[in-house]
XYZ file of C-alpha atoms in Angstrom:
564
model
C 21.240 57.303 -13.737
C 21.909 55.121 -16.463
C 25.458 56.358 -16.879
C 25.869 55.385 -12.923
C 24.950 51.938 -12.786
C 27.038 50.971 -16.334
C 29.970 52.306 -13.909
C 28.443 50.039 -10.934
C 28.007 46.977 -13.485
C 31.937 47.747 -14.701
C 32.947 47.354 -11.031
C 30.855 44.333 -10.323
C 32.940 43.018 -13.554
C 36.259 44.075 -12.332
C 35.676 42.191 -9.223
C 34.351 39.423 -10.795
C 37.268 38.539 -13.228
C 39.591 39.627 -9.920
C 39.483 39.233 -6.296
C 35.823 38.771 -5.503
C 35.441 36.133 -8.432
C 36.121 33.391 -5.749
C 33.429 34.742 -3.378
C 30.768 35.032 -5.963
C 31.355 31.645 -7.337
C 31.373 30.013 -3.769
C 27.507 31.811 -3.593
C 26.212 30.373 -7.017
C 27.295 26.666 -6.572
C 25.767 24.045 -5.283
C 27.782 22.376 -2.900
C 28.564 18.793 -1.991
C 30.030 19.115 1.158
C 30.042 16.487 3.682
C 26.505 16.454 5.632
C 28.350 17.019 9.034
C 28.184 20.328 8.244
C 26.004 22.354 10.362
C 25.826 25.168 8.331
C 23.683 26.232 5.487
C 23.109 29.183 3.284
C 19.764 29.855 1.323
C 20.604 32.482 -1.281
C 18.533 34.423 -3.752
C 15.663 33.280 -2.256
C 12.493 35.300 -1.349
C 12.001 35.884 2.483
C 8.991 35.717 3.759
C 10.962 37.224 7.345
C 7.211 37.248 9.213
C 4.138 38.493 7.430
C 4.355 41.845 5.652
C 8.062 41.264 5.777
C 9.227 40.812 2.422
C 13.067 40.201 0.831
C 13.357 39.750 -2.150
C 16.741 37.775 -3.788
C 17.918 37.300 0.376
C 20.024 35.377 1.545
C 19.541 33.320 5.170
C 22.693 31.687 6.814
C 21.637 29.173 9.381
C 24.321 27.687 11.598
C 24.454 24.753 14.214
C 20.361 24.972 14.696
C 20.077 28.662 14.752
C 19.543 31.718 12.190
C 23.109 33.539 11.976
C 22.016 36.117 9.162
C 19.283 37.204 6.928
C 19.227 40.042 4.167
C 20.863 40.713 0.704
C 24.541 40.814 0.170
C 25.562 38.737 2.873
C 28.558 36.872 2.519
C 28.622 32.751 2.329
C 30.411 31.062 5.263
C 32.917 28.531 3.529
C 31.826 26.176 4.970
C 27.965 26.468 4.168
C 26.548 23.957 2.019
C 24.436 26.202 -0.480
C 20.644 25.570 -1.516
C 20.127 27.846 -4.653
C 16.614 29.898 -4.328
C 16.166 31.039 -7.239
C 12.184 31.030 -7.698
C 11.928 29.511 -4.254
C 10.010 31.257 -1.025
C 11.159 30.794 2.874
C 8.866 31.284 5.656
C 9.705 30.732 9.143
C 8.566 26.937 10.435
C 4.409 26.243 11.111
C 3.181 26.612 14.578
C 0.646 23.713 15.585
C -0.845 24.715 18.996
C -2.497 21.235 19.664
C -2.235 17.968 18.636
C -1.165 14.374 19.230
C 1.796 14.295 16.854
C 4.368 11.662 17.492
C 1.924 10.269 20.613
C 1.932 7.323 20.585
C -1.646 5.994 21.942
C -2.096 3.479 24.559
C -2.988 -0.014 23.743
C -6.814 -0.596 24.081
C -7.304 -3.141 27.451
C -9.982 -4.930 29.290
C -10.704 -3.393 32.621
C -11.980 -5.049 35.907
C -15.450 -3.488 36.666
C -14.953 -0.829 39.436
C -16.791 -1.892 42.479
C -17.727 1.607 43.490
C -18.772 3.350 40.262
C -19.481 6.446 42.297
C -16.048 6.979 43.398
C -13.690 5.237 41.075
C -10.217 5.180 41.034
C -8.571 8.067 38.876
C -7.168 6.734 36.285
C -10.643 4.834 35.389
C -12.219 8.337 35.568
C -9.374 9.813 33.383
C -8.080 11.957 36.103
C -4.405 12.039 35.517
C -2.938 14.999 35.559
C 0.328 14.272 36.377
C 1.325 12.370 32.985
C 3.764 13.586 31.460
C 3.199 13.450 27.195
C 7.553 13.463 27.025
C 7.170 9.119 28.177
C 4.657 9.161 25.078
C 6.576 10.788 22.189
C 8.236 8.575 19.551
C 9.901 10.830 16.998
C 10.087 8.096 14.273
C 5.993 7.804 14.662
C 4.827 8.625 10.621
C 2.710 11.765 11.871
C 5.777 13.453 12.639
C 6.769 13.074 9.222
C 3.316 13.875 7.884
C 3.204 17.354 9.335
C 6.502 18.233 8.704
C 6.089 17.512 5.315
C 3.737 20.476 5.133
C 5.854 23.123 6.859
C 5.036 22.482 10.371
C 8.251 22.113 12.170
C 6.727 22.607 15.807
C 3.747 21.405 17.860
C 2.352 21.221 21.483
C 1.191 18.011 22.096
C -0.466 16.073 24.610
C -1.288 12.753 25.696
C -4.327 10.458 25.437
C -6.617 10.293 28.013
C -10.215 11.377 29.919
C -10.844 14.921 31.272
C -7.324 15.342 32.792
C -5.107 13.037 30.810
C -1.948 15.328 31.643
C 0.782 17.353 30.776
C 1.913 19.529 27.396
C 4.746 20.052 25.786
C 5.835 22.491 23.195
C 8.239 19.999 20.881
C 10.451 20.134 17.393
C 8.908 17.745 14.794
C 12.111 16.495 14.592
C 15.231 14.639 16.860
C 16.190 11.251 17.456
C 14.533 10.845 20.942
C 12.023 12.051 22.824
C 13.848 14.186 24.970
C 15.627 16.119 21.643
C 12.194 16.588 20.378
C 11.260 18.879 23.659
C 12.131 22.569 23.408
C 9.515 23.362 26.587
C 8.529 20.540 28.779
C 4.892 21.078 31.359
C 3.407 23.637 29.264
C 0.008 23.618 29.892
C -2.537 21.423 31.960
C -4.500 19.927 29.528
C -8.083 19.114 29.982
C -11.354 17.628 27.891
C -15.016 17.444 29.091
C -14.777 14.115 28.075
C -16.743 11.534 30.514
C -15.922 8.449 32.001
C -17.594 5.299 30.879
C -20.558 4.173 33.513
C -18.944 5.451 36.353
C -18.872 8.786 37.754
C -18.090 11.934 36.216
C -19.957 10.364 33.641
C -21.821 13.459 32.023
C -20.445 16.923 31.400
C -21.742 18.903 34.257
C -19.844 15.686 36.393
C -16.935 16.857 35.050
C -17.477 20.229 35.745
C -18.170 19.454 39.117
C -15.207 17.344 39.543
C -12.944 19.812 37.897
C -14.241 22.225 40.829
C -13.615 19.809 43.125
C -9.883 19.232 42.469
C -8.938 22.243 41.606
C -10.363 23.506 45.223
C -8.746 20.808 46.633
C -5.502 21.350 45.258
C -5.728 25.107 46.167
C -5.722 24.033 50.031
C -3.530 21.328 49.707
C -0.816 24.205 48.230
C -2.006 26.779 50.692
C -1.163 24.312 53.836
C 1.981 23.335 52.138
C 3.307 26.694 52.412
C 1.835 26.863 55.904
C 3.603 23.684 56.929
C 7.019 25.480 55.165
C 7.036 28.492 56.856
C 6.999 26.833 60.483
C 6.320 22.796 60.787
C 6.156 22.790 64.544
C 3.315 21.121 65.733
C 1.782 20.494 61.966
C 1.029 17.283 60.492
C 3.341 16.649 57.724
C 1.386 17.509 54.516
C 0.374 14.245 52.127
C 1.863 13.838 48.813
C -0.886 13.694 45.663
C 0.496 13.853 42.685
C -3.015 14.171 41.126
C -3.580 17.523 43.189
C 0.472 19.003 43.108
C -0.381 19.319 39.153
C -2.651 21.713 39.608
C -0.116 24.053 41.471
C 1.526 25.758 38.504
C -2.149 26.290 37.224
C -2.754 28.051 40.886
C 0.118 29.883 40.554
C -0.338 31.304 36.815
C 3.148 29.733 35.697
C 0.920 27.916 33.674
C -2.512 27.886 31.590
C -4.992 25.527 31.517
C -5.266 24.032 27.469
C -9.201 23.206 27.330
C -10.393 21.164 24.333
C -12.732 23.234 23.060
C -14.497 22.699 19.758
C -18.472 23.412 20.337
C -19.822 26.384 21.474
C -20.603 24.918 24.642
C -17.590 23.673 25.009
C -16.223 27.157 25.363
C -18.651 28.508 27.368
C -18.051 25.758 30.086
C -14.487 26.466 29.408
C -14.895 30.135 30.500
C -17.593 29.448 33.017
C -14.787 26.861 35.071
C -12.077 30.275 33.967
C -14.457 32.554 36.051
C -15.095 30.336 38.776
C -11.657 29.127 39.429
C -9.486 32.261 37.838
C -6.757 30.135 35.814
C -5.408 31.456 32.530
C -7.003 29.385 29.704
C -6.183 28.832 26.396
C -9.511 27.451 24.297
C -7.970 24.817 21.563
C -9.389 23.436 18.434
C -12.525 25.904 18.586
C -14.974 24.718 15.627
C -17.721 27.160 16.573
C -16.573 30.027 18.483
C -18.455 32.854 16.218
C -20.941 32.966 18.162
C -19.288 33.289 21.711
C -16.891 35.897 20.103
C -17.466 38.920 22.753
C -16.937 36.590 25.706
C -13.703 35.257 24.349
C -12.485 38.715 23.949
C -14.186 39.793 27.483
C -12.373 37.117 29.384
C -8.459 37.549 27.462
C -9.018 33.830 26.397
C -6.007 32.615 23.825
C -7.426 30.623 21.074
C -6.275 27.905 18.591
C -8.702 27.522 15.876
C -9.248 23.868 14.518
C -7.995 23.497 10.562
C -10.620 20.734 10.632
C -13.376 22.204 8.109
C -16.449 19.808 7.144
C -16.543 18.592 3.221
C -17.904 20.821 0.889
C -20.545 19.835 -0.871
C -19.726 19.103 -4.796
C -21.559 20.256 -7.744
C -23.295 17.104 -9.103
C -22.854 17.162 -13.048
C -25.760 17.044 -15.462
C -24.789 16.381 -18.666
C -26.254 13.069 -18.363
C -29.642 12.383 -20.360
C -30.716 10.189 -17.897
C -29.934 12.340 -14.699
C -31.862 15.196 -16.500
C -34.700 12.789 -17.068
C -34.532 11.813 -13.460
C -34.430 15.515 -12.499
C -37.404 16.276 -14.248
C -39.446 13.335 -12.643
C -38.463 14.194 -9.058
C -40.996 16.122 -6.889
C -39.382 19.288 -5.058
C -39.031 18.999 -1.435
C -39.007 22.041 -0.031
C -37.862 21.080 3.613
C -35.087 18.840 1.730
C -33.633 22.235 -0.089
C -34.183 24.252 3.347
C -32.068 21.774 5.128
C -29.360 21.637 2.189
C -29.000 25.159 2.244
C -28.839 25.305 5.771
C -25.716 22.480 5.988
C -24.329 24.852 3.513
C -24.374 28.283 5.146
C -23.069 26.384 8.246
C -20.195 24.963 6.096
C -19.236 28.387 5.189
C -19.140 29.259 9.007
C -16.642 27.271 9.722
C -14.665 28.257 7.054
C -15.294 32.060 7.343
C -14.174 31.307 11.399
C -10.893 32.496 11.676
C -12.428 35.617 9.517
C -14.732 36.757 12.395
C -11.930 36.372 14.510
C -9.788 38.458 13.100
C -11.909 41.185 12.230
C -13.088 41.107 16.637
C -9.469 41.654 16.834
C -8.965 37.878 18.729
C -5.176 36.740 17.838
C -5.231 33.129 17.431
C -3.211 30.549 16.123
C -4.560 27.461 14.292
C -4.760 23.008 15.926
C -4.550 20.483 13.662
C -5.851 17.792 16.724
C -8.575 16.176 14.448
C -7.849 17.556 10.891
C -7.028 15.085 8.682
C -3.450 16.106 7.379
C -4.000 15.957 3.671
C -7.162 18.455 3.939
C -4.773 20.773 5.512
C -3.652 23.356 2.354
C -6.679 22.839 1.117
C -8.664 23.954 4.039
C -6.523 27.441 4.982
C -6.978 28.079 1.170
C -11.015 28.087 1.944
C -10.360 30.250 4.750
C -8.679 32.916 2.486
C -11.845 32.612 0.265
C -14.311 33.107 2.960
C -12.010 36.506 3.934
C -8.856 35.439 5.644
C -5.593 37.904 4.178
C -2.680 35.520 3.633
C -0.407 37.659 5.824
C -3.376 36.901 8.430
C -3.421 33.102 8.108
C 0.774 33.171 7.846
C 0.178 35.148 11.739
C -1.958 32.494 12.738
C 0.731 29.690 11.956
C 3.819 31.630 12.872
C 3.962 34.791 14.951
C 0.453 34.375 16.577
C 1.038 30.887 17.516
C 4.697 31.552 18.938
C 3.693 34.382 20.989
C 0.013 32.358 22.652
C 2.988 30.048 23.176
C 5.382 32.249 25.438
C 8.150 31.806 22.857
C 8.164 34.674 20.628
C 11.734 34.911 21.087
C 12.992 32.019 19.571
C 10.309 31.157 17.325
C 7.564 32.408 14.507
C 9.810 34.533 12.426
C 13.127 34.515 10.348
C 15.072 36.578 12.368
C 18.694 36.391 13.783
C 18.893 34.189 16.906
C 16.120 32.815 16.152
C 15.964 28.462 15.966
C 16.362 27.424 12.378
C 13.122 26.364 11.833
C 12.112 27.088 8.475
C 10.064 25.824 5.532
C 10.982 26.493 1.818
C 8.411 26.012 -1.032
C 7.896 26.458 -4.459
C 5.743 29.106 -5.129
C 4.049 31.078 -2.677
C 2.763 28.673 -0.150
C -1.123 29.625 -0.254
C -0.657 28.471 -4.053
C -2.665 26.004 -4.637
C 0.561 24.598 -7.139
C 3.102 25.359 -4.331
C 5.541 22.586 -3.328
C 7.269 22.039 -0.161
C 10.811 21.439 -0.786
C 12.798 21.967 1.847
C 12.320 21.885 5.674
C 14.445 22.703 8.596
C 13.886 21.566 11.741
C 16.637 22.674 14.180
C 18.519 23.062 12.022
C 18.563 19.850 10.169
C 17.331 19.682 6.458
C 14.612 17.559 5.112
C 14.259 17.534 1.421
C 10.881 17.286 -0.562
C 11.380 16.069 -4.033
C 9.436 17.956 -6.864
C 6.099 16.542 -7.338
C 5.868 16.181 -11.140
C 2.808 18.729 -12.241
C -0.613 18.152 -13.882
C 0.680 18.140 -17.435
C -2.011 20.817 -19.522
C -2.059 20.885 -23.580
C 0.742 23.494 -24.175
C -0.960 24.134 -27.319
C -3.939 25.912 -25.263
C -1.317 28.344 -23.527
C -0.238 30.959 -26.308
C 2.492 33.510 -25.054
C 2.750 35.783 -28.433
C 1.789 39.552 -28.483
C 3.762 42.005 -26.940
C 4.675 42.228 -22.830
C 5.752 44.685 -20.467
C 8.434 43.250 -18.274
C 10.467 44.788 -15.065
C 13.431 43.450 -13.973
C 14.456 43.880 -10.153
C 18.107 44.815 -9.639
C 20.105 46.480 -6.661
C 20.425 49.914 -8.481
C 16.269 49.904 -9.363
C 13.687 48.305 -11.660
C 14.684 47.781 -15.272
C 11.448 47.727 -17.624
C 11.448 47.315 -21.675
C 8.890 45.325 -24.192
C 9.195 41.578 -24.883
C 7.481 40.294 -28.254
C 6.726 36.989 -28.941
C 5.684 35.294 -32.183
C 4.967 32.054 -32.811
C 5.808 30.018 -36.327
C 4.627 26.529 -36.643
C 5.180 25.235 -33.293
C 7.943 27.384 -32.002
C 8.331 31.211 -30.574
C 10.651 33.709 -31.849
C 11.111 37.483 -30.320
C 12.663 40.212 -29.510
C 13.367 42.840 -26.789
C 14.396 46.447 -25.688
C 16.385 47.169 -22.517
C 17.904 50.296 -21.530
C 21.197 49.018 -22.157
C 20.241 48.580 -26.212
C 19.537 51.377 -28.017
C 17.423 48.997 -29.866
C 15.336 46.148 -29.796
C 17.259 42.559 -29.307
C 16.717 39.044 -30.875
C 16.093 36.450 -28.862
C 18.401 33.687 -29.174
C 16.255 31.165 -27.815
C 12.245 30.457 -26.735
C 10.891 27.902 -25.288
C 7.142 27.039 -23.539
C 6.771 23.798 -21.675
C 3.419 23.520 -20.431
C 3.441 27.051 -18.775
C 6.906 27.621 -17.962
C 8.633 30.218 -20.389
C 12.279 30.492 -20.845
C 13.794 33.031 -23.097
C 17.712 34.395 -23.637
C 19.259 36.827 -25.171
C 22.735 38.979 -25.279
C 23.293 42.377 -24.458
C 26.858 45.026 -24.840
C 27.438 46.455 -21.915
C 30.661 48.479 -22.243
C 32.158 46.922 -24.859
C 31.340 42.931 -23.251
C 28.872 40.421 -24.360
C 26.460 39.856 -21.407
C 24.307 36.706 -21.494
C 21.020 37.035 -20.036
C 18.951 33.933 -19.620
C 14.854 33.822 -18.362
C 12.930 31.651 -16.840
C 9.034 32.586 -15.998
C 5.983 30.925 -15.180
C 2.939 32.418 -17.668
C -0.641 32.277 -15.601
C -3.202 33.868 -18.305
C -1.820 37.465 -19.525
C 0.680 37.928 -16.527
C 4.081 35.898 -15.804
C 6.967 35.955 -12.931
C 10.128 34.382 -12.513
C 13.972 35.403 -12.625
C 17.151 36.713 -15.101
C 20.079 35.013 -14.688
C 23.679 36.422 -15.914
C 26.673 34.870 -14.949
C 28.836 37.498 -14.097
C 25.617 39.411 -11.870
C 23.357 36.246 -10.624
C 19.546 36.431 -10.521
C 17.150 39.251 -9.901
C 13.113 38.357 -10.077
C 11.149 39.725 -13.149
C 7.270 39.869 -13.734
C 5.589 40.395 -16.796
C 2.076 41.728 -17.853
C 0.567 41.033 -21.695
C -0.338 44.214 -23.207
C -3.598 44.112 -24.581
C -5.112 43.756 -28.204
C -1.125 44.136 -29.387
């Protein structure tokens, strides 16, 4: 086996120094061509292609907005501009299933009283279903940038408004105008139970009842429409309502009906209006839908789940004299610590959500309509701890949310054909140290400069003793001892490989903070190759990459054998 790939390396070698030398080197450089270049290529990066679909040192070509290519090997268009992956990890763009990103809201102003509170005019009720979010998006608005920043690179929005304020759309966070930002215009009729202001529907169950109401009416309206189409004579020419014609693709199924839905109530009305009136719904930015579980199943309801989670409550520290005093004074309230402990096992509901929803076998996808954008890592990372798989939550932002969506086919995964939609961090992006770097968005590449990390005393991270490494190549995993030994301030070390029939010096060592870099020199049929490491140590275990010159990078991972 050995024998075999010192044949395969003296190949690589021959092609190196000869023909292929010019492809290889076009691979490993960063370029600087001209950014009217539609073309990119992502190499030795890991590929996250959809979850459970891992490549390791891939390679994605993206060209003019759309995934050309994805796997190892693949050869470098010349006229890509190259982003080097080393140690980086690609996932396919973030799904957001509802929001207002990029809407821009309505100015508050002062209405005339309405002289008939009983029947109002529509638009004072917030019945208007026939607005269309695409004359509200501003691309340029900052919450664009704000969830892009974080990997989402495609959202349905919809506008401001009362119970019916109108029409969704399924848009890139990205684009110079409004109507570049739209990949799917009229996606859903969106709807709240939100009231109107001292005039009628002004409770819930008047909304209901007005939501019957239309919808009815618009049903009849449609039905005489095709009456009057089949044979006008002797009909009255049907009347135009805008209000009621945007309830026909609802009628018809070409399109769902997007409740707001974040109480339990909420969802129950949602279903109840579902049952009565038979449209395809889509419950968004649930908060508490654990406990209606079985009738979300029961009626095939989609679901986006909100990523709004209420604060956690902080340990209080008591290492103050004072406080302890204080403690000690204070009378226990039992109903106090009942209530506490209550807020808190709620507080773990919401997190655990997405959980219970996964394990009822309920695909859902995730709305950041009332999150607060920072909270946003941090909050998927307390789903995970209440249960959540990361391959689950990765679904619930990609291939879950593409396919509630109707657009499976050209987004949620990194797959050829596919739109170029993609999201490139350091570290894996559930990390709570991972760094969003790069972000495509049709195509078109927004870079994230490195956020300088939390420096710790290096002097508290000690990497000598005696490691097991692996090294990842084409032809199989390489695996040999590392020692480290540390004099004054400084490492030294060695290492075997199986292409030394002994162990190596290290030529250099070097720890900064946590990040490890090591190099050495093996013979490899009668050449020098120079191998250089970079890792990144967490406790006894450490990953990164080898580089050579002549062979590129491979990943490596390391585990710290013990009492050695």
């Amino acid at each position: 086996m050995k024998s075999i790939y010192l044949k395969h390396l003296f190949t690589a070698m021959v092609l190196v120094l000869g023909l292929g030398m010019p492809t290889l080197l076009r691979a490993q450089e960063e370029r600087t061509l001209g950014p009217v270049s539609g073309t990119y290529a992502i190499t030795n990066v890991t590929v996250i292609q959809a979850p459970g679909r891992k490549l390791d040192m891939g390679t994605v070509v993206i060209k003019n907005g759309i995934i050309t290519a994805v796997g190892k090997g693949i050869a470098v268009p010349p006229e890509a501009i190259v982003i080097k992956g080393d140690s980086l990890f690609v996932y396919a763009g973030f799904i957001d299933g509802l929001s207002r990103t990029g809407v821009v809201k309505p100015k508050d102003e002062t209405k005339e009283k309405v002289k008939d509170p009983g029947n109002p005019p529509p638009d004072r009720a917030g019945i208007t279903p026939q607005n269309d979010v695409r004359n509200a998006l501003n691309p340029t608005d900052k919450t664009v940038e704000d969830l892009r920043a974080l990997g989402f690179t495609t959202a349905q929005v919809v506008p401001y408004g009362g119970m019916l304020p109108g029409n969704a759309a399924v848009v890139s966070l990205g684009g110079k105008s409004a109507d570049e930002m739209v990949l799917v215009s009229k996606t859903a009729l969106y709807s709240e139970f939100t009231t109107a202001e001292r005039i009628y529907p002004a409770t819930v169950l008047g909304v209901m009842a007005k939501y019957r109401e239309l919808y009815r009416q618009a049903a009849q309206a449609k039905s005489y429409e095709s009456l009057y189409a089949s044979n006008r004579t002797g009909l009255e020419r049907p009347s135009p309502d805008r209000i009621l014609e945007a309830f026909y693709p609802v009628i018809d199924k070409r399109e769902p009906v997007l409740f707001k839905a974040e109480k339990i109530l909420d969802v129950q009305r949602a279903i109840t209006l579902q049952t009565d009136l038979g449209f395809s719904l889509i419950a968004a930015n649930v908060k508490e839908g654990w406990d209606v579980l079985p009738k979300i199943k029961s009626n095939n309801v989609k679901v986006f789940l909100s990523l709004d989670l209420p604060e956690e409550k902080k340990e209080e520290k008591k290492d103050d004299k004072k406080d302890v005093k204080k403690e000690e004074k204070a009378k226990p309230d039992p109903e106090k610590e009942k209530l506490e402990k209550r807020k808190a096992e709620f507080v773990t509901l919401y997190a655990a959500q997405p959980t219970a929803f996964q394990k009822a076998g309920v695909p859902f996808g995730f709305s950041t309509l009332t999150a607060k954008t920072k909270d946003i890592p941090a909050n998927l990372r307390r789903m995970i701890k209440e249960g959540l798989t990361e391959d689950q939550a990765l679904a619930a932002l990609t291939t879950n949310a593409a396919q509630i969506l109707g657009m499976s086919d050209r987004l949620g995964s990194i797959d050829n054909g596919k739109i170029a939609n993609l999201v490139i961090t350091r570290k894996p992006y559930f990390n709570e140290k991972a760094q969003v770097r790069y972000v495509f968005v049709d195509g078109v590449v927004y870079k994230y400069e490195a956020k300088e990390e939390k420096k710790t005393d290096a002097k508290k991270i000690d990497v000598s003793g005696t490691w097991s490494y692996s090294i990842e190549t084409p032809q199989g995993a390489n695996s040999g001892k590392l020692k480290l030994k540390k004099q004054g301030d400084n490492y030294t070390g060695t290492i075997t490989s199986p292409y030394a029939d002994k162990e190596v010096e290290l030529k250099t060592v070097s720890l900064d903070n946590n990040q490890l870099t090591y190099s050495y020199s093996l013979q490899v049929e009668g050449s020098t190759v120079n191998v250089d490491a970079a890792v990144t140590v967490d406790a006894d275990t450490f990953e990164g990459s080898v580089t050579t010159a002549q062979y590129g990078s491979f990943p490596t991972k390391g585990t710290k054998d013990p009492n050695r």
